[in-house]
Coordinates of C-alpha atoms (C1' of nucleotides) in Angstrom, one line a residue:
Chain A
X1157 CA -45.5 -147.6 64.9
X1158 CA -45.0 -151.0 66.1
X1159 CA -41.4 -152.2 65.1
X1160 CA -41.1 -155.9 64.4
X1161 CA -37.7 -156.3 64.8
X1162 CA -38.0 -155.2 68.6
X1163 CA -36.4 -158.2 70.4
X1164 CA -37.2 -156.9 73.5
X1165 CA -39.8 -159.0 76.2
X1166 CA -42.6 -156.3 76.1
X1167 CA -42.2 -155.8 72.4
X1168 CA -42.6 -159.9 72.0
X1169 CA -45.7 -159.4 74.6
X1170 CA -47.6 -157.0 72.7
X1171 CA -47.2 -158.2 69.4
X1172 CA -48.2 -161.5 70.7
X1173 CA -51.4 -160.2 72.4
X1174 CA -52.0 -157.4 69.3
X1175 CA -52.7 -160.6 67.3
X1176 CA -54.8 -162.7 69.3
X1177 CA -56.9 -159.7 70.0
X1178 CA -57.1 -159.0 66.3
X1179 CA -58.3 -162.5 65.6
X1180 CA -60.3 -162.7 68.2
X1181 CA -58.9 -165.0 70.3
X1182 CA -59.7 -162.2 73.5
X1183 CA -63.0 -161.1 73.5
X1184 CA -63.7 -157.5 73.3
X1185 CA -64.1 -156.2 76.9
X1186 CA -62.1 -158.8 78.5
X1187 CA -59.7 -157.7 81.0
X1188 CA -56.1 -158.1 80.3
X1189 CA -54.2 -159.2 83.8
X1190 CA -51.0 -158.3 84.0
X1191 CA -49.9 -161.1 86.2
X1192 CA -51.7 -163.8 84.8
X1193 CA -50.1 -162.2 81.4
X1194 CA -46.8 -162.4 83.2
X1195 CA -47.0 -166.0 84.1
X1196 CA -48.0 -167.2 81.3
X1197 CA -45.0 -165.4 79.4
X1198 CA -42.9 -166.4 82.2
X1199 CA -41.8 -162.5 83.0
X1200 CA -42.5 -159.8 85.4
X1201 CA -45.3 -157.6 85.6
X1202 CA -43.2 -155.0 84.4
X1203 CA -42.5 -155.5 80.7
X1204 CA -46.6 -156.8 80.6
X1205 CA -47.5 -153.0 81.2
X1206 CA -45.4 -151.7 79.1
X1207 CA -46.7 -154.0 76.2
X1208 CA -50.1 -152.9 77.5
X1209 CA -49.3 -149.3 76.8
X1210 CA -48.0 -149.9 73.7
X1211 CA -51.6 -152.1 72.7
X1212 CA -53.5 -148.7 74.2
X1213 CA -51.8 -146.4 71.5
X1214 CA -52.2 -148.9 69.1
X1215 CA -56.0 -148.8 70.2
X1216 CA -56.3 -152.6 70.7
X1217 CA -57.0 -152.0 74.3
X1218 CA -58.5 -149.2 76.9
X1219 CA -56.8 -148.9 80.3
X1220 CA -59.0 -147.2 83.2
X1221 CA -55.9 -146.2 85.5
X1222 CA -56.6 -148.6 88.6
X1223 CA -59.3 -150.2 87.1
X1224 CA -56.8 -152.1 84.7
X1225 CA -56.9 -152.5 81.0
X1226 CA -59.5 -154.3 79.0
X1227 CA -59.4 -155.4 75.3
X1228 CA -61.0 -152.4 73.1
X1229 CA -64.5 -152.9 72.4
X1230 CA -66.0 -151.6 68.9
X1231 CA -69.6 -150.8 66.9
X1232 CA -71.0 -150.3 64.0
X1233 CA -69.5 -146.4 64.6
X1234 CA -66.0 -147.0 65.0
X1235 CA -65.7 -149.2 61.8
X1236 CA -67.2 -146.5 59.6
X1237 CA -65.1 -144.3 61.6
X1238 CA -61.6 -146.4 61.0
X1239 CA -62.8 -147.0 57.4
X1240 CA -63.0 -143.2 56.3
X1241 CA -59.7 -142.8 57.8
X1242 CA -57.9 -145.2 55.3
X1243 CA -60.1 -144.1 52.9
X1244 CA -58.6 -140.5 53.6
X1245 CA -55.1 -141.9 54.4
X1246 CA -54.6 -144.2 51.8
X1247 CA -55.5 -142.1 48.8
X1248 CA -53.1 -139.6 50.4
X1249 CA -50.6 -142.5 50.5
X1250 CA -51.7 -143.6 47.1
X1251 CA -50.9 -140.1 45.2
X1252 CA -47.4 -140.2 46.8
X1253 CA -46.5 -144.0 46.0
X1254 CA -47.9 -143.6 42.5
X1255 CA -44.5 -141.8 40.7
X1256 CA -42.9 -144.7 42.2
X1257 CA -44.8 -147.5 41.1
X1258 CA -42.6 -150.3 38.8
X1259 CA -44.4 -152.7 36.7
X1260 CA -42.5 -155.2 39.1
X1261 CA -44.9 -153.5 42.1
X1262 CA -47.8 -153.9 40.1
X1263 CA -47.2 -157.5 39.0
X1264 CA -46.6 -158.3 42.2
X1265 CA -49.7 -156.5 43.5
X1266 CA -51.5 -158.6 41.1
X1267 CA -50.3 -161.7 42.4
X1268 CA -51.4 -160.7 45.8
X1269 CA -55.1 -160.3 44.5
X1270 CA -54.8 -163.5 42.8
X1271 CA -53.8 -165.3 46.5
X1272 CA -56.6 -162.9 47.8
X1273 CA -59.3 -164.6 45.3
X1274 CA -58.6 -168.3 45.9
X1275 CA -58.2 -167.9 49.6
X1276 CA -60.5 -170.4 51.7
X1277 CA -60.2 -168.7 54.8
X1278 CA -60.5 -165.1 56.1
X1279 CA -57.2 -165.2 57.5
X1280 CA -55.4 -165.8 54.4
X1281 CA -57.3 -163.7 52.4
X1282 CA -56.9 -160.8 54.9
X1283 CA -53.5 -161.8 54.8
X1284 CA -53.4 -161.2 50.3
X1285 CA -55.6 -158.1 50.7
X1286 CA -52.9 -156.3 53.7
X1287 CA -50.2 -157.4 51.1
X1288 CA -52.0 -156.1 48.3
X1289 CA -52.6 -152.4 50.2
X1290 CA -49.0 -152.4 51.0
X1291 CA -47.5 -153.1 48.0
X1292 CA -49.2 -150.4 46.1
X1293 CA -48.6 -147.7 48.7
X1294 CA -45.2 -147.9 50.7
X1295 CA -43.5 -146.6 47.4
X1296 CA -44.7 -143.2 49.2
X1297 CA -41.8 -143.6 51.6
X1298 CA -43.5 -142.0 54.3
X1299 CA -43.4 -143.6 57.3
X1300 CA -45.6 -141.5 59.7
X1301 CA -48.6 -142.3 57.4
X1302 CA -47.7 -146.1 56.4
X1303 CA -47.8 -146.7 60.5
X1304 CA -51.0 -145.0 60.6
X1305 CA -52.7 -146.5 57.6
X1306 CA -50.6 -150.1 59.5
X1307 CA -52.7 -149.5 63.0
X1308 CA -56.0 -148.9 60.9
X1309 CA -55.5 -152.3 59.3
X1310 CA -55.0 -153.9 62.2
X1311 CA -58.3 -152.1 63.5
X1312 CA -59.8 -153.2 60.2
X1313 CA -58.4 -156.7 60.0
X1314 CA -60.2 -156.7 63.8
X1315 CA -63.4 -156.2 62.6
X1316 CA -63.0 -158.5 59.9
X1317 CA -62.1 -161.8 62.0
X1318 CA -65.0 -161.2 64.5
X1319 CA -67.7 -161.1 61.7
X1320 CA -66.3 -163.8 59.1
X1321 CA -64.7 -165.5 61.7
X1322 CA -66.0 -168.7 60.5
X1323 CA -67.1 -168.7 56.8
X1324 CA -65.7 -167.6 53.7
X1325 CA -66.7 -167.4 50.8
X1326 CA -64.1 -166.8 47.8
X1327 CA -65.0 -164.2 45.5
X1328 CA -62.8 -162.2 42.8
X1329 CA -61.6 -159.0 44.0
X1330 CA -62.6 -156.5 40.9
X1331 CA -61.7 -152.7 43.1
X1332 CA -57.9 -154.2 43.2
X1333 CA -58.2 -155.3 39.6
X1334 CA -59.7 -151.8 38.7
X1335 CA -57.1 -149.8 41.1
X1336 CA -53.7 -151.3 38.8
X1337 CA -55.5 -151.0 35.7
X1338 CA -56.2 -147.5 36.6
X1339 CA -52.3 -147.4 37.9
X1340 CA -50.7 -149.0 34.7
X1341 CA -52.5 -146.8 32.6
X1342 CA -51.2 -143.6 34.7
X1343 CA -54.6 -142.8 35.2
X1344 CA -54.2 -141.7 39.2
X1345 CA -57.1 -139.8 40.2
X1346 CA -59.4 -142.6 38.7
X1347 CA -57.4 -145.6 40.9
X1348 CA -57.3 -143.0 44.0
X1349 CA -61.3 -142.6 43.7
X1350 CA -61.6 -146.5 43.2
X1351 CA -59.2 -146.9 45.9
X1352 CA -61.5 -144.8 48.1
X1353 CA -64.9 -146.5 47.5
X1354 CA -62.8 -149.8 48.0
X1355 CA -61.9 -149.7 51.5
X1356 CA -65.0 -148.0 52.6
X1357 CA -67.2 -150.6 51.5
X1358 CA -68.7 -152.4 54.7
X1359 CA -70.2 -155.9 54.4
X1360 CA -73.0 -156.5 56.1
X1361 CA -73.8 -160.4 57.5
X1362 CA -76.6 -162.0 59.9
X1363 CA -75.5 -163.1 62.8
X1364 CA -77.1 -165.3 65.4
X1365 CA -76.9 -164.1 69.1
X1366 CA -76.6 -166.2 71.8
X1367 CA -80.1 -165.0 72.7
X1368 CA -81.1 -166.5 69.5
X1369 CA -82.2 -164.0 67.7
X1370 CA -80.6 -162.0 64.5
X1371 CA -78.6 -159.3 64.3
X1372 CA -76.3 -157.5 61.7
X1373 CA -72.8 -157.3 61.8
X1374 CA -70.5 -154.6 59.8
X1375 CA -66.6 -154.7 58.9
X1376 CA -64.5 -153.2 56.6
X1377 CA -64.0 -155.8 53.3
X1378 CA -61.2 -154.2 51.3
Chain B
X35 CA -54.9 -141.2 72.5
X36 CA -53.2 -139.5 75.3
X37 CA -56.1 -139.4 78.1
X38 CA -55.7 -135.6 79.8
X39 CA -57.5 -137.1 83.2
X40 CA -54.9 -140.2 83.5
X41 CA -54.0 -139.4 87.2
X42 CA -51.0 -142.3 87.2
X43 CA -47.8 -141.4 87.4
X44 CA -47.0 -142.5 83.6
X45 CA -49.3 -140.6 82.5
X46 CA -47.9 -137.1 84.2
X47 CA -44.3 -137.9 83.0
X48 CA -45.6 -138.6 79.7
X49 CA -47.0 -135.0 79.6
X50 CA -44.5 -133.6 81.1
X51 CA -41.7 -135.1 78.7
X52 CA -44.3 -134.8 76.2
X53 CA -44.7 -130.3 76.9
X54 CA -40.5 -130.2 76.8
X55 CA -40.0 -131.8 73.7
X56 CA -42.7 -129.9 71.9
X57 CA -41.7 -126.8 73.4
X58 CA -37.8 -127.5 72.6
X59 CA -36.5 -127.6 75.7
X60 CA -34.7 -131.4 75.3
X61 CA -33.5 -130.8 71.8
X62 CA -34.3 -133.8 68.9
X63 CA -31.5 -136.5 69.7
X64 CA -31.5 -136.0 73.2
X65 CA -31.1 -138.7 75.3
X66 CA -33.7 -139.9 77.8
X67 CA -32.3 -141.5 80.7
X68 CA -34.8 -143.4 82.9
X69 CA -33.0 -143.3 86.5
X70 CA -32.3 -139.4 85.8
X71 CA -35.8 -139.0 84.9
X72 CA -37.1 -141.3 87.5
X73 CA -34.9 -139.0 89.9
X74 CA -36.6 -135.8 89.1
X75 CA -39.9 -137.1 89.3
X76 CA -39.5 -138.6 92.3
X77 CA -40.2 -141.7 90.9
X78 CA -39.0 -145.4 90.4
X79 CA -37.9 -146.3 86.7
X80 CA -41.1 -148.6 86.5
X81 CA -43.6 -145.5 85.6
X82 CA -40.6 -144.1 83.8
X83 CA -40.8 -146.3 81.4
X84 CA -44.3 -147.0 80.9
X85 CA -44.1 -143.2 80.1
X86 CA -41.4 -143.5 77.0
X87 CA -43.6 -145.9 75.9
X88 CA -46.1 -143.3 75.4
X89 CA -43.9 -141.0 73.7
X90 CA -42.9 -143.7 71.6
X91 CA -46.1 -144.3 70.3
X92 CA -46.9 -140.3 69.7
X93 CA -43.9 -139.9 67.5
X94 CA -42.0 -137.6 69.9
X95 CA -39.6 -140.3 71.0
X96 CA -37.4 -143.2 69.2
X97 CA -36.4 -146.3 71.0
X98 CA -33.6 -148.7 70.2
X99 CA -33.4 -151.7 72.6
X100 CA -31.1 -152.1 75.1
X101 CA -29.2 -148.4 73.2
X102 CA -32.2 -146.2 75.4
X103 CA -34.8 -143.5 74.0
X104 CA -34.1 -140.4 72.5
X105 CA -36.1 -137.4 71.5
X106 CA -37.1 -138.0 68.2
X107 CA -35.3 -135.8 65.3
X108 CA -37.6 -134.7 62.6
X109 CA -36.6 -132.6 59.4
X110 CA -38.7 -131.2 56.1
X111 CA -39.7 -134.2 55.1
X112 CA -41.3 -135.0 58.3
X113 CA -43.2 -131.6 58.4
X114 CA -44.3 -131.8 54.8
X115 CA -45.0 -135.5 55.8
X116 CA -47.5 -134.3 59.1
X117 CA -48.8 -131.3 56.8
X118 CA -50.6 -133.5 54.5
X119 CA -51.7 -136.2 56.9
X120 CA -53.1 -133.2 58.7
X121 CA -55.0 -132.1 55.4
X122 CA -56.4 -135.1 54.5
X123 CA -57.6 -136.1 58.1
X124 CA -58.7 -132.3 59.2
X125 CA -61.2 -132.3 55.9
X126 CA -62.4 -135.5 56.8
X127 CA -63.1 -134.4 60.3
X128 CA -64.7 -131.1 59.3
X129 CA -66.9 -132.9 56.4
X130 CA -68.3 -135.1 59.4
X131 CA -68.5 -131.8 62.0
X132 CA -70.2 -130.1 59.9
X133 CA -73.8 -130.5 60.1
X134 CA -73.0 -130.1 63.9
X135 CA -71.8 -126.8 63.9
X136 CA -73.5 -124.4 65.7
X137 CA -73.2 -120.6 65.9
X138 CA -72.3 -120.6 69.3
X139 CA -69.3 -123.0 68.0
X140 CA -68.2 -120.7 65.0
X141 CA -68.1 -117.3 67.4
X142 CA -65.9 -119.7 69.5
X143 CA -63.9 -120.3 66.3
X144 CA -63.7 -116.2 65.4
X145 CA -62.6 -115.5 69.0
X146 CA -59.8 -117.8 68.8
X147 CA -58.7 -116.4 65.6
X148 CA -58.6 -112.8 67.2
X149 CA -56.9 -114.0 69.9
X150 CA -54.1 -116.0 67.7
X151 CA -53.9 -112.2 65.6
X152 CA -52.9 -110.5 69.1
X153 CA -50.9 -112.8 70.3
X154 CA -47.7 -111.6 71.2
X155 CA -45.7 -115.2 71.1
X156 CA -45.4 -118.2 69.1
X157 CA -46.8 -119.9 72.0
X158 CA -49.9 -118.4 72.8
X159 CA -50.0 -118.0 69.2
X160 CA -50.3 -121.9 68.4
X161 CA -52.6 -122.0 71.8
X162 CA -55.1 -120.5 69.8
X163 CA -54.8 -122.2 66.7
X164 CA -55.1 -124.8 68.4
X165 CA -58.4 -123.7 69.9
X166 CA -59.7 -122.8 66.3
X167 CA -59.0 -125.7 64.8
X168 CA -60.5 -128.1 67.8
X169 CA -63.3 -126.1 68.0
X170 CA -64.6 -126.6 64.3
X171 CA -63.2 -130.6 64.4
X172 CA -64.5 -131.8 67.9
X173 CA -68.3 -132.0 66.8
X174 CA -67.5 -135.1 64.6
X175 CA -67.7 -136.8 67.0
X176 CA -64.9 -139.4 65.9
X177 CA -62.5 -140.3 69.0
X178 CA -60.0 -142.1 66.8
X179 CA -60.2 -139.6 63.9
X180 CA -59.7 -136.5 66.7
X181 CA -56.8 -138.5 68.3
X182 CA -54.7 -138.6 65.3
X183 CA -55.3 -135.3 64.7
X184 CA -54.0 -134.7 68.1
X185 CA -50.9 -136.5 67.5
X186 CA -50.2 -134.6 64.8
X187 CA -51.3 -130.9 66.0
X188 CA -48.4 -131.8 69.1
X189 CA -45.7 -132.6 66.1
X190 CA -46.5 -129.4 64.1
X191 CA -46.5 -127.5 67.0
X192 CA -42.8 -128.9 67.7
X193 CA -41.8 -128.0 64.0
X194 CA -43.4 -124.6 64.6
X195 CA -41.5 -123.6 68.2
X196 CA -38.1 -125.1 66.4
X197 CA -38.4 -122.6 63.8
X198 CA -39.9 -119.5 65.6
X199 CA -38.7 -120.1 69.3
X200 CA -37.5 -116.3 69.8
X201 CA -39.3 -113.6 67.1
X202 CA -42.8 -114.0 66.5
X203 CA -44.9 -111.3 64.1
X204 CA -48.1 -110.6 65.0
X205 CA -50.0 -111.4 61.4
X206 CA -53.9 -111.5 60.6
X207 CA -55.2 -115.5 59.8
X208 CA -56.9 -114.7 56.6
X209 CA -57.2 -118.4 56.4
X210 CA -59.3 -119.3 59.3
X211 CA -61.3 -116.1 58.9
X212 CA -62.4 -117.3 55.1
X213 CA -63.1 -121.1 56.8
X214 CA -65.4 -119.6 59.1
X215 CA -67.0 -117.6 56.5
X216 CA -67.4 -120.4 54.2
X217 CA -68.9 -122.4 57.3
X218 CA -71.2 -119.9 58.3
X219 CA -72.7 -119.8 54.3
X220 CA -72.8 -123.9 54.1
X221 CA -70.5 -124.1 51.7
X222 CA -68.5 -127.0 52.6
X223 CA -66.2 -128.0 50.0
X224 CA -65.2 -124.6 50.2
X225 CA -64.5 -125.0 53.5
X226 CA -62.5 -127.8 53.4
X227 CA -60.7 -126.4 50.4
X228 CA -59.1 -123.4 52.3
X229 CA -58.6 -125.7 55.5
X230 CA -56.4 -128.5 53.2
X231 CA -54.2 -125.9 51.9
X232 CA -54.2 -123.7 55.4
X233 CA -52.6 -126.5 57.3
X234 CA -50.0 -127.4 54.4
X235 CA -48.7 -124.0 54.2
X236 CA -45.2 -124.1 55.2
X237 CA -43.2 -121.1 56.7
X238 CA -39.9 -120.7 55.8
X239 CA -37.2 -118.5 57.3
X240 CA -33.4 -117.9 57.9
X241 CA -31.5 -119.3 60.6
X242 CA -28.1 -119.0 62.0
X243 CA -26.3 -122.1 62.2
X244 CA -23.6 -122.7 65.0
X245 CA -21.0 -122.7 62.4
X246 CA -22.2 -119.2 61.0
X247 CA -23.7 -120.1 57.6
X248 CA -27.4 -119.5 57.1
X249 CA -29.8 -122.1 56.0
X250 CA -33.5 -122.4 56.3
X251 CA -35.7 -123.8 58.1
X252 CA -39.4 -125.0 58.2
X253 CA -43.1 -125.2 60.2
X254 CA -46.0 -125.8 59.5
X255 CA -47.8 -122.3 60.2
X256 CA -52.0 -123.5 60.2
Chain C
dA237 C1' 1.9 -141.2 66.9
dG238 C1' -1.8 -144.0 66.1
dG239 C1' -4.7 -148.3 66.3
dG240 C1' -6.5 -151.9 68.9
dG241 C1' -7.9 -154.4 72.7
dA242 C1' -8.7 -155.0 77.8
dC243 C1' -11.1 -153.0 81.4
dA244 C1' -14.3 -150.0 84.0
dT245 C1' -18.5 -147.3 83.9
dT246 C1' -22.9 -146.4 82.6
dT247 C1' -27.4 -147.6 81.2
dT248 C1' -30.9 -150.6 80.0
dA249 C1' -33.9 -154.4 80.8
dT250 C1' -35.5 -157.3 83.9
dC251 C1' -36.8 -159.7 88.4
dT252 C1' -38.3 -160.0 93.1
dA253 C1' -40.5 -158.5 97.0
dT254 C1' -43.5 -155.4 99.2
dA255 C1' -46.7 -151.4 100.4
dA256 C1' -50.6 -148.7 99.3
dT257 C1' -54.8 -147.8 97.0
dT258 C1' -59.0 -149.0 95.0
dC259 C1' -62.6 -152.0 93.4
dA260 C1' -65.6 -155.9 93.9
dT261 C1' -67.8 -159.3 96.5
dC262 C1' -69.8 -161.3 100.1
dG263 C1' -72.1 -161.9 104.2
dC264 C1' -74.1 -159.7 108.2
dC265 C1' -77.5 -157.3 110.4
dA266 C1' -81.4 -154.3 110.8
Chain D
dT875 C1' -85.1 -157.5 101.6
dG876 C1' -81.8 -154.0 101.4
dG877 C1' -78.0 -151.3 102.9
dC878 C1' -73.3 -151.4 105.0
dG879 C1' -69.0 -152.7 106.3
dA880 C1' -65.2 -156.2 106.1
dT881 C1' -62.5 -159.0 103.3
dG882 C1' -60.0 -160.2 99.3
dA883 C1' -58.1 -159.4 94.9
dA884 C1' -56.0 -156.6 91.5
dT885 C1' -53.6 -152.6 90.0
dT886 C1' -50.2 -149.1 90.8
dA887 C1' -46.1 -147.9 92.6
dT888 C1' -41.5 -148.4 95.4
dA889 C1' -37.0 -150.3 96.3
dG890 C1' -33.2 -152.8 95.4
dA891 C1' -30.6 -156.3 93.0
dT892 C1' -28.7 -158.4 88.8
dA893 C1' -27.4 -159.6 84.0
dA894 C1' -26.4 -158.0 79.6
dA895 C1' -25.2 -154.6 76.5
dA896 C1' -23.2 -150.4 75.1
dT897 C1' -20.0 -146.7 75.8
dG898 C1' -15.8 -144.7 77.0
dT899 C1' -11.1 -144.8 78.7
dC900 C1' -6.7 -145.9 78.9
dC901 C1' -2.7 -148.4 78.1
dC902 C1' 0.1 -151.1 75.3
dC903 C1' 2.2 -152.5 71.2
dT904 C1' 3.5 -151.7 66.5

DNA sequence: AGGGGACATTTTATCTATAATTCATCGCCA
DNA sequence: TGGCGATGAATTATAGATAAAATGTCCCCT
């Protein structure tokens, strides 16, 4: 939904804010002020609430109406829940893209699961796997679903940051390599049901809490 | 997404706008001008706005900077587009609601569908289709998963009072009748089976054009 | 007659200032 | 110590003004 090539001040606003909430530079829960947002833009208030809306559809953040709007908090529930939906959107978006699908596509696909294995950090390698998930299914030429399937990635990517935010460990992606071979071989239910199991997969990772005591957390690796 | 108990301004223009467009009364491509809008509300632009934004984000509007927002235009693509996302999310939901369904919940369900049979109008006619279809979903339990869902039900029902805005046939829902029957006997994938292609069923019929010639046109009828 | 450009109008996008409402906090007093 | 009201802060909304962009009109020139 969110258009990148909106020049406007509250479309600069929100996708600035979408991406520190994303990586976790806002915690989830803190508020968003829309005059301290203002200043530091150097705007109004006004564009600031519409960017806020926008980050409310998007599900980034939750506005009580006088209460103000807060960044989006999330469990263990709403990853499973996000999870399922690519699962259910992306095979959708999958089947579509699939008659579509050049050897150029899935070359470069490959490429992107190459960048995806070497990467040292989360950021890039959430960076090679979004590339990786769009490449194979924007050939669907859909755009209601790809903006979907975009926000849940975000919501995904989300989760991701505020578990691994630190460490990361490289490790050789074999779901992507399984989903082309599948693909090159025409053999599309097979890469859809791979494709499913893929992005439903939830690490799992210790975590200390300030408390000092251990706890699990969950996101989305796929 | 769109909170029913938002009592801000924005958030009853949103609605508002939000009920015309669905119902057809500002045609797709119409513009939305924010001081004539602003002046029937009663309002200043600000909310105005804030409210577009909204729209924007629930598919029922289009904005181009600094050229205003219009009423967004949809054709068969689109509905064939929301029809399957529809599918695949509605199964998912109903996989999940499942186990929750009560037979309170499922008499609910039956009385909706008798009341969509009798209806007399496409509109109370997609009222309780509607009904039927939250009914069976809601116990999922999944905000996110039941938002989308929303988002979409408000974009077929737009297709649907575009295509059948004057005649309406009275006409018995085989299709929700065999869901419920399926529910009622546990058998799921059966179920979900009727439901996926229920909601991808696409009604066609004639239409006058302005210029005389008769073409078709499309909704999703589920 | 038709095309092109100058000009006026409209509309958007934004800012500033301000009022009203509501929420949270803090201190007072019983 | 605990409840209660006052104060302050933040959001929500209004009003009016301004700059920039788009649209439309009209006239002139070829």
């Amino acid at each position: 939904m969110a258009k990148d090539t909106d020049d406007t001040i509250a479309g600069r606003i929100s996708r600035e804010l979408a991406d520190r909430i994303i990586l976790g530079a806002i915690e989830p829960g803190a508020r968003l002020r829309q005059d301290h947002v203002a200043k530091e833009f150097g705007t109004s208030h006004v564009p600031v609430r519409e960017a806020f809306r926008r980050l409310e559809a998007q599900g980034l953040a939750v506005s009580e109406p006088r209460r103000g709007v807060r960044v989006a908090a999330f469990d263990l529930r709403e990853v499973r829940e996000v999870a399922e939906m690519r699962a259910a959107l992306e095979v959708l978006a999958l089947r579509h893209a699939a008659p579509h699908l050049t050897a150029a596509i899935l070359d470069a696909a490959e490429e992107a699961t190459r960048a995806g294995d070497t990467a040292r950090d989360v950021r890039s390698w959430e960076e090679a796997n979004r590339a990786f998930h769009r490449l194979i299914l924007a050939p669907c030429a859909m755009p209601r679903l790809l903006a979907s399937i975009d926000d849940l990635h975000a919501a995904s990517a989300r989760f991701l940051f505020a578990t691994w935010h630190a460490e990361w460990e490289a490790r050789t992606d074999h779901d992507h390599r399984a989903i082309l071979a599948s693909l090159r071989q025409g053999q599309l239910d097979a890469a859809a049901a791979t494709l499913a199991r893929h992005v439903q997969w939830i690490g799992k990772r210790p975590v200390k809490t300030p408390s000092g005591k251990t706890r699990e957390t969950f996101a989305i690796v796929g």
